[in-house]
Tab-separated table of C-alpha atoms in Angstrom:
chain	number	residue	atom	x	y	z
A	9	MET	CA	78.531	78.250	92.739
A	10	ASP	CA	78.752	77.242	96.394
A	11	VAL	CA	77.515	78.985	99.538
A	12	LYS	CA	79.834	79.308	102.521
A	13	PRO	CA	78.495	80.491	105.915
A	14	ILE	CA	80.797	82.513	108.178
A	15	THR	CA	80.130	83.196	111.844
A	16	SER	CA	82.138	86.415	112.062
A	17	MET	CA	83.209	89.213	109.762
A	18	ALA	CA	86.725	88.485	111.019
A	19	GLN	CA	86.637	85.296	108.918
A	20	VAL	CA	86.520	87.214	105.636
A	21	ASP	CA	89.101	89.622	104.295
A	22	ALA	CA	87.951	93.245	104.520
A	23	GLY	CA	89.105	94.043	100.990
A	24	THR	CA	87.241	91.047	99.570
A	25	TRP	CA	83.987	91.931	101.334
A	26	ASN	CA	84.218	95.651	100.537
A	27	ARG	CA	84.947	94.928	96.876
A	28	LEU	CA	81.567	93.196	96.715
A	29	ALA	CA	79.757	95.669	98.973
A	30	GLY	CA	80.999	98.790	97.185
A	31	ASP	CA	81.208	102.311	98.579
A	32	GLY	CA	77.660	103.531	98.079
A	33	TYR	CA	75.918	102.082	101.138
A	34	PRO	CA	78.114	102.479	104.251
A	35	PHE	CA	76.252	100.062	106.541
A	36	LEU	CA	77.394	97.053	104.518
A	37	ARG	CA	81.071	97.854	104.802
A	38	HIS	CA	83.204	95.284	106.549
A	39	GLU	CA	84.256	97.909	109.120
A	40	PHE	CA	80.659	98.663	110.142
A	41	LEU	CA	79.543	95.039	110.538
A	42	LEU	CA	82.782	94.077	112.289
A	43	ALA	CA	82.395	96.941	114.764
A	44	LEU	CA	78.908	95.687	115.628
A	45	GLU	CA	80.321	92.238	116.354
A	46	GLN	CA	83.532	93.172	118.166
A	47	SER	CA	81.777	95.714	120.396
A	48	GLY	CA	79.321	92.991	121.433
A	49	CYS	CA	76.284	94.855	120.068
A	50	ALA	CA	75.434	92.264	117.392
A	51	ALA	CA	76.525	88.971	118.908
A	52	ALA	CA	75.047	85.728	120.174
A	53	GLU	CA	74.828	87.212	123.688
A	54	THR	CA	72.462	89.945	122.449
A	55	GLY	CA	70.380	87.638	120.237
A	56	TRP	CA	72.187	88.547	116.996
A	57	SER	CA	74.295	85.524	116.008
A	58	PRO	CA	76.206	86.261	112.781
A	59	HIS	CA	75.864	83.654	110.005
A	60	HIS	CA	76.832	85.740	106.985
A	61	LEU	CA	76.920	84.058	103.583
A	62	LEU	CA	79.572	84.096	100.882
A	63	VAL	CA	78.856	82.795	97.385
A	64	LEU	CA	81.959	81.253	95.824
A	65	ARG	CA	82.853	80.192	92.314
A	66	ASN	CA	86.152	78.313	92.060
A	67	ASP	CA	86.821	79.384	95.671
A	68	VAL	CA	86.614	83.065	94.696
A	69	PRO	CA	83.879	85.149	96.443
A	70	ARG	CA	81.336	86.389	93.899
A	71	ALA	CA	78.571	87.552	96.234
A	72	CYS	CA	77.861	88.076	99.930
A	73	MET	CA	74.900	88.706	102.196
A	74	PRO	CA	74.561	89.593	105.895
A	75	LEU	CA	72.611	87.021	107.874
A	76	TYR	CA	71.822	86.710	111.568
A	77	LEU	CA	70.109	84.083	113.669
A	78	LYS	CA	67.721	86.039	115.892
A	79	THR	CA	66.133	84.955	119.171
A	80	HIS	CA	63.881	88.042	119.394
A	81	SER	CA	62.601	90.851	117.161
A	82	ARG	CA	64.174	93.866	118.834
A	83	GLY	CA	66.216	96.368	116.886
A	84	GLU	CA	64.619	95.558	113.533
A	85	TYR	CA	62.027	98.335	112.908
A	86	VAL	CA	59.762	95.914	111.041
A	87	PHE	CA	57.437	94.586	113.676
A	88	ASP	CA	56.521	90.893	113.589
A	89	GLN	CA	55.862	90.282	117.277
A	90	GLN	CA	52.216	89.493	116.517
A	91	TRP	CA	53.344	86.720	114.205
A	92	ALA	CA	55.528	85.339	116.976
A	93	HIS	CA	52.570	85.477	119.368
A	94	ALA	CA	50.376	83.600	116.888
A	95	TYR	CA	53.013	80.871	116.607
A	96	GLN	CA	53.172	80.600	120.377
A	97	GLN	CA	49.384	80.274	120.637
A	98	CYS	CA	49.562	77.328	118.232
A	99	GLY	CA	52.338	75.659	120.194
A	100	LEU	CA	55.008	76.477	117.605
A	101	ASN	CA	58.357	78.207	117.944
A	102	TYR	CA	58.839	81.400	115.949
A	103	TYR	CA	62.331	81.943	117.343
A	104	PRO	CA	65.026	81.482	116.343
A	105	LYS	CA	64.543	83.008	112.910
A	106	TRP	CA	66.874	84.091	110.109
A	107	LEU	CA	67.291	87.784	109.500
A	108	THR	CA	69.023	89.588	106.651
A	109	ALA	CA	69.310	93.183	107.786
A	110	ILE	CA	71.702	95.751	109.168
A	111	PRO	CA	71.313	95.575	112.959
A	112	PHE	CA	69.492	98.558	114.468
A	113	THR	CA	69.447	100.327	111.075
A	114	PRO	CA	66.128	100.920	109.252
A	115	CYS	CA	67.786	102.273	106.088
A	116	GLN	CA	66.944	100.913	102.664
A	117	GLY	CA	69.835	99.530	100.648
A	118	PRO	CA	71.264	96.429	98.939
A	119	ARG	CA	71.136	93.187	100.880
A	120	MET	CA	72.752	90.830	98.350
A	121	MET	CA	76.016	92.157	96.943
A	122	VAL	CA	76.908	90.483	93.668
A	123	ASP	CA	80.069	90.724	91.595
A	124	GLU	CA	79.653	91.849	87.993
A	125	SER	CA	80.808	88.433	86.817
A	126	ALA	CA	77.842	86.691	88.466
A	127	ASP	CA	74.152	86.716	87.570
A	128	ALA	CA	72.320	88.511	90.393
A	129	GLN	CA	69.040	86.637	90.004
A	130	GLU	CA	70.864	83.305	89.869
A	131	VAL	CA	72.624	84.252	93.107
A	132	THR	CA	69.248	85.171	94.625
A	133	ARG	CA	67.808	81.767	93.733
A	134	LEU	CA	70.859	80.049	95.191
A	135	LEU	CA	70.704	81.975	98.482
A	136	VAL	CA	66.955	81.462	98.905
A	137	ALA	CA	67.306	77.725	98.314
A	138	PHE	CA	70.260	77.533	100.719
A	139	ILE	CA	68.421	79.336	103.521
A	140	LYS	CA	65.333	77.170	103.085
A	141	GLN	CA	67.482	74.045	103.277
A	142	LEU	CA	69.284	75.417	106.320
A	143	SER	CA	65.931	76.129	107.958
A	144	GLU	CA	64.682	72.588	107.368
A	145	GLN	CA	67.872	71.088	108.765
A	146	ASN	CA	67.957	73.256	111.892
A	147	GLY	CA	64.281	73.794	112.697
A	148	ILE	CA	64.285	77.514	111.899
A	149	SER	CA	60.823	78.985	111.379
A	150	SER	CA	61.419	81.725	108.860
A	151	TRP	CA	63.664	84.171	107.012
A	152	HIS	CA	63.150	87.927	106.882
A	153	CYS	CA	64.981	90.405	104.652
A	154	LEU	CA	64.478	93.964	105.873
A	155	PHE	CA	64.750	97.207	103.881
A	156	PRO	CA	66.171	95.760	100.625
A	157	GLU	CA	66.357	98.070	97.643
A	158	PRO	CA	63.277	97.741	95.356
A	159	GLU	CA	64.924	95.634	92.635
A	160	GLN	CA	66.177	93.057	95.109
A	161	ALA	CA	62.799	92.997	96.852
A	162	GLN	CA	61.224	92.046	93.531
A	163	TRP	CA	63.779	89.269	93.017
A	164	LEU	CA	62.770	87.861	96.395
A	165	ARG	CA	59.113	88.209	95.488
A	166	ASP	CA	59.803	86.194	92.345
A	167	GLN	CA	61.244	83.468	94.587
A	168	GLY	CA	57.987	83.223	96.527
A	169	LEU	CA	58.681	85.539	99.462
A	170	SER	CA	55.904	87.827	100.698
A	171	LEU	CA	56.493	91.571	100.519
A	172	ARG	CA	55.575	93.931	103.325
A	173	GLU	CA	55.449	97.671	102.693
A	174	SER	CA	55.873	100.625	105.001
A	175	VAL	CA	56.419	104.370	104.698
A	176	GLN	CA	59.351	106.533	105.689
A	177	PHE	CA	59.988	110.226	105.114
A	178	HIS	CA	63.029	111.221	103.055
A	179	TRP	CA	64.285	114.570	101.818
A	180	LEU	CA	65.113	114.741	98.113
A	181	ASN	CA	67.618	117.221	96.728
A	182	ARG	CA	66.266	118.825	93.570
A	183	GLY	CA	69.366	120.817	92.802
A	184	TYR	CA	69.000	123.451	95.532
A	185	ARG	CA	71.709	126.110	95.664
A	186	ASP	CA	71.408	126.598	99.431
A	187	PHE	CA	68.917	126.228	102.272
A	188	ASP	CA	67.075	129.436	101.362
A	189	ASP	CA	66.666	128.163	97.816
A	190	PHE	CA	65.031	125.028	99.256
A	191	LEU	CA	62.718	127.157	101.408
A	192	GLN	CA	61.556	129.061	98.350
A	193	THR	CA	59.646	125.924	97.343
A	194	PHE	CA	57.533	126.184	100.547
A	195	SER	CA	54.268	127.997	100.989
A	196	SER	CA	54.676	131.326	102.778
A	197	SER	CA	53.349	130.120	106.140
A	198	LYS	CA	55.491	126.985	106.186
A	199	ARG	CA	58.581	128.930	105.138
A	200	LYS	CA	58.045	131.356	108.019
A	201	MET	CA	57.653	128.412	110.410
A	202	ILE	CA	61.040	126.943	109.460
A	203	LYS	CA	62.793	130.300	109.722
A	204	ARG	CA	61.185	130.891	113.122
A	205	GLU	CA	62.333	127.475	114.367
A	206	ARG	CA	65.918	128.114	113.312
A	207	ARG	CA	65.875	131.632	114.777
A	208	ARG	CA	64.652	130.363	118.160
A	209	VAL	CA	67.603	127.997	118.412
A	210	CYS	CA	69.958	130.957	117.985
A	211	GLU	CA	67.947	133.064	120.458
A	212	GLN	CA	68.582	130.414	123.127
A	213	GLY	CA	72.312	130.962	122.679
A	214	ILE	CA	72.915	127.596	120.991
A	215	GLU	CA	75.599	127.160	118.354
A	216	LEU	CA	75.701	124.152	116.011
A	217	ARG	CA	79.047	122.658	114.967
A	218	ARG	CA	79.489	120.047	112.233
A	219	LEU	CA	82.476	117.702	112.544
A	220	SER	CA	83.775	114.854	110.419
A	221	GLY	CA	84.201	111.641	112.390
A	222	ARG	CA	87.962	111.990	111.950
A	223	GLU	CA	87.879	115.349	113.766
A	224	VAL	CA	85.892	114.232	116.813
A	225	SER	CA	87.911	114.006	120.028
A	226	PRO	CA	87.515	111.195	122.602
A	227	ALA	CA	85.821	113.669	124.962
A	228	GLN	CA	83.334	114.627	122.240
A	229	TRP	CA	82.530	110.962	121.561
A	230	GLN	CA	81.913	110.547	125.300
A	231	ALA	CA	79.534	113.515	125.244
A	232	PHE	CA	77.705	112.220	122.169
A	233	PHE	CA	77.331	108.766	123.684
A	234	GLN	CA	75.827	110.176	126.869
A	235	PHE	CA	73.255	112.081	124.796
A	236	TYR	CA	72.521	108.988	122.700
A	237	THR	CA	72.027	106.892	125.843
A	238	MET	CA	69.697	109.496	127.311
A	239	THR	CA	67.323	109.140	124.351
A	240	TYR	CA	66.759	105.498	125.267
A	241	LEU	CA	66.638	106.040	129.028
A	242	LYS	CA	63.923	108.679	128.601
A	243	ASN	CA	61.814	105.933	127.010
A	244	GLY	CA	62.622	103.347	129.659
A	245	MET	CA	64.955	101.364	127.383
A	246	SER	CA	68.608	100.400	127.273
A	247	PRO	CA	70.580	101.571	124.229
A	248	TYR	CA	71.310	99.033	121.502
A	249	LEU	CA	74.824	100.349	120.880
A	250	ASN	CA	77.751	101.014	123.206
A	251	LEU	CA	80.607	103.498	123.260
A	252	ALA	CA	83.070	100.867	122.003
A	253	PHE	CA	81.056	100.567	118.782
A	254	PHE	CA	81.175	104.290	118.055
A	255	GLU	CA	84.861	104.516	118.932
A	256	GLN	CA	85.746	101.628	116.638
A	257	LEU	CA	83.623	103.107	113.851
A	258	ALA	CA	85.395	106.450	114.238
A	259	ALA	CA	88.777	104.738	114.015
A	260	THR	CA	87.992	102.570	110.976
A	261	MET	CA	85.562	104.651	108.879
A	262	GLY	CA	85.472	108.076	110.509
A	263	GLU	CA	85.342	109.788	107.118
A	264	LYS	CA	81.821	108.349	106.735
A	265	LEU	CA	80.547	109.995	109.943
A	266	LEU	CA	79.077	113.464	110.473
A	267	LEU	CA	78.628	114.647	114.055
A	268	VAL	CA	76.543	117.729	114.821
A	269	LEU	CA	77.225	119.139	118.285
A	270	ALA	CA	74.985	121.711	119.955
A	271	VAL	CA	76.926	124.074	122.223
A	272	LYS	CA	75.581	126.557	124.795
A	273	ASP	CA	77.792	128.532	127.181
A	274	ASP	CA	80.773	126.381	126.162
A	275	GLN	CA	78.907	123.228	127.178
A	276	TYR	CA	77.590	120.478	124.906
A	277	VAL	CA	73.804	120.288	125.196
A	278	GLY	CA	72.906	117.872	122.387
A	279	ALA	CA	74.289	115.889	119.464
A	280	ALA	CA	73.203	114.135	116.278
A	281	LEU	CA	75.243	111.589	114.326
A	282	SER	CA	74.743	110.780	110.641
A	283	VAL	CA	76.439	108.316	108.304
A	284	ILE	CA	77.511	109.452	104.841
A	285	GLY	CA	76.852	107.364	101.730
A	286	ALA	CA	77.794	107.995	98.117
A	287	ASP	CA	74.654	110.039	97.393
A	288	THR	CA	72.677	109.826	100.645
A	289	LEU	CA	73.054	111.140	104.171
A	290	TYR	CA	71.630	108.773	106.789
A	291	GLY	CA	70.494	110.456	109.993
A	292	ARG	CA	70.890	107.864	112.715
A	293	TYR	CA	71.389	108.885	116.370
A	294	TRP	CA	70.340	111.840	118.497
A	295	GLY	CA	70.157	112.880	122.105
A	296	CYS	CA	70.106	115.743	124.605
A	297	TYR	CA	69.768	116.253	128.363
A	298	GLU	CA	67.441	119.238	128.559
A	299	GLU	CA	64.759	120.105	126.051
A	300	TYR	CA	65.379	123.265	124.034
A	301	ASN	CA	62.896	124.762	121.605
A	302	ASN	CA	63.388	123.273	118.131
A	303	LEU	CA	66.894	121.959	118.842
A	304	HIS	CA	65.905	118.491	117.645
A	305	PHE	CA	64.743	119.872	114.301
A	306	GLU	CA	67.897	121.956	113.876
A	307	ALA	CA	70.422	119.272	114.840
A	308	CYS	CA	68.723	116.295	113.224
A	309	TYR	CA	67.202	117.842	110.079
A	310	TYR	CA	68.261	121.345	109.091
A	311	GLN	CA	71.972	120.804	109.671
A	312	GLY	CA	71.751	117.610	107.615
A	313	LEU	CA	69.876	119.333	104.804
A	314	GLU	CA	72.516	122.055	104.626
A	315	TYR	CA	75.230	119.398	104.490
A	316	CYS	CA	73.460	117.541	101.661
A	317	ILE	CA	73.051	120.708	99.615
A	318	ALA	CA	76.651	121.809	100.177
A	319	HIS	CA	78.047	118.388	99.199
A	320	GLY	CA	75.625	117.552	96.383
A	321	LEU	CA	74.002	114.560	98.090
A	322	LYS	CA	70.716	113.517	96.504
A	323	ARG	CA	68.840	112.259	99.539
A	324	PHE	CA	68.559	112.604	103.291
A	325	ASP	CA	67.241	109.412	104.888
A	326	SER	CA	66.484	110.360	108.475
A	327	GLY	CA	65.297	106.940	109.623
A	328	ALA	CA	61.986	105.391	110.562
A	329	GLN	CA	58.761	107.076	111.653
A	330	GLY	CA	58.382	110.802	112.302
A	331	GLU	CA	55.318	112.388	110.713
A	332	HIS	CA	56.603	115.762	111.962
A	333	LYS	CA	59.159	115.532	109.140
A	334	ILE	CA	56.453	116.102	106.511
A	335	ALA	CA	55.991	119.787	107.353
A	336	ARG	CA	59.760	120.192	106.992
A	337	GLY	CA	59.909	118.915	103.430
A	338	PHE	CA	60.510	115.194	103.950
A	339	GLU	CA	58.426	113.273	101.430
A	340	PRO	CA	56.706	109.905	102.021
A	341	VAL	CA	58.507	107.036	100.287
A	342	THR	CA	57.749	103.322	100.253
A	343	THR	CA	60.142	100.869	101.869
A	344	CYS	CA	59.636	97.144	102.056
A	345	SER	CA	60.711	93.863	103.576
A	346	ALA	CA	60.512	90.274	102.301
A	347	HIS	CA	59.392	87.298	104.376
A	348	TRP	CA	59.459	83.517	104.030
A	349	LEU	CA	57.705	81.304	106.589
A	350	LYS	CA	58.388	77.584	106.516
A	351	ASP	CA	54.912	76.659	107.786
A	352	ALA	CA	52.633	76.775	104.727
A	353	GLU	CA	49.465	77.594	106.693
A	354	PHE	CA	51.065	80.515	108.484
A	355	ALA	CA	52.626	81.677	105.220
A	356	ARG	CA	49.176	81.893	103.609
A	357	ALA	CA	47.773	83.762	106.601
A	358	VAL	CA	50.641	86.259	106.573
A	359	GLU	CA	50.325	86.795	102.808
A	360	HIS	CA	46.631	87.600	103.263
A	361	PHE	CA	47.420	90.023	106.087
A	362	LEU	CA	50.140	91.739	104.058
A	363	HIS	CA	47.823	92.157	101.072
A	364	GLU	CA	45.359	94.039	103.278
A	365	GLU	CA	48.149	95.995	104.971
A	366	ARG	CA	49.654	97.122	101.654
A	367	GLN	CA	46.363	98.736	100.678
A	368	ALA	CA	46.234	100.630	103.976
A	369	VAL	CA	49.876	101.714	103.605
A	370	ALA	CA	49.220	103.028	100.083
A	371	LEU	CA	46.315	105.131	101.354
A	372	TYR	CA	48.425	106.426	104.243
A	373	LYS	CA	51.229	107.425	101.882
A	374	GLN	CA	48.779	109.210	99.584
A	375	ASP	CA	47.244	111.092	102.504
A	376	ALA	CA	50.639	112.011	103.989
A	377	ALA	CA	51.676	113.649	100.728
A	378	THR	CA	48.795	116.112	100.999
A	379	TYR	CA	50.469	117.657	104.064
A	380	LEU	CA	53.740	118.508	102.351
A	381	PRO	CA	54.661	122.194	102.733
A	382	PHE	CA	55.448	122.922	99.116
A	383	LYS	CA	53.716	125.553	97.024
A	384	LYS	CA	50.798	124.264	95.018
A	385	ASP	CA	51.142	124.264	91.235
């Protein structure tokens, strides 16, 4: 098998890539990655230079993997800025670095997509060796694979990469008939809290509307984008994504999008956008102008939970961070990343740090579970 780098998703046929990527994890679809590039969100100008890899046998693609050359660590949600600072203190360059991830998307999923005719672990060995060789030839410090699914993380571990663990909070569907059925698993006080939060949204005169991406009008996308931008501006940041990205995504894979619009007095007052996978709903973007009591919880969580139950989805992955999700039935789950550093001394130091960090993360996850709202057995 041979490895072929490509510097744009436009260089590979969409059907070929999507055949390898499958339908389960929407962020790996050709349409999603191409929209990031063509909108200018993930491009050399923003520090995300595409260098995706195709694995060929007899000139036929058998596997693929997203890969970017990064000149910073923004938009990754696995924080390695301290490592970069340590390199700088020693007179070494941490950037550029290789990154296998979905830009601006902290959602666990496959990172190496392998055809059934190929051996997945053989492909892993080939890709790891290729990236190491590429790093030696071009003076690249390291390679980082963020949020791979557990099996692929272990393959990378077997190839000598260091694993880093973190915790997110996901909702798991245990066959609930409806939202009230889900609430019956809560303790009385927590159940009353959720009902009170939902009631207060209604008492403020706010109506929630759920729309498929195919149903959203240009004016509604404009409104959503303004809310999304406001979330970043409130924190003194510029948004990672632009309106062109969302518009292209709506045109090419709108059936995978779920927009929740909050309406008060015939005016939009907030919005949340999720991406739909085969068995998982991914809550991704949210924003509002004014703060309304519990609107964030309703638009970002409860509307998504109702959608999952109604459509038989098994999981609601609402993104990184957010300990407030625990009281609303989102359970702590372990996610991970894999890291290879070319410098052997730094690699040993990072491995030692990650060993200590994993123990702290395990204790945090155990403690977080004690705050779940469910009835005690």
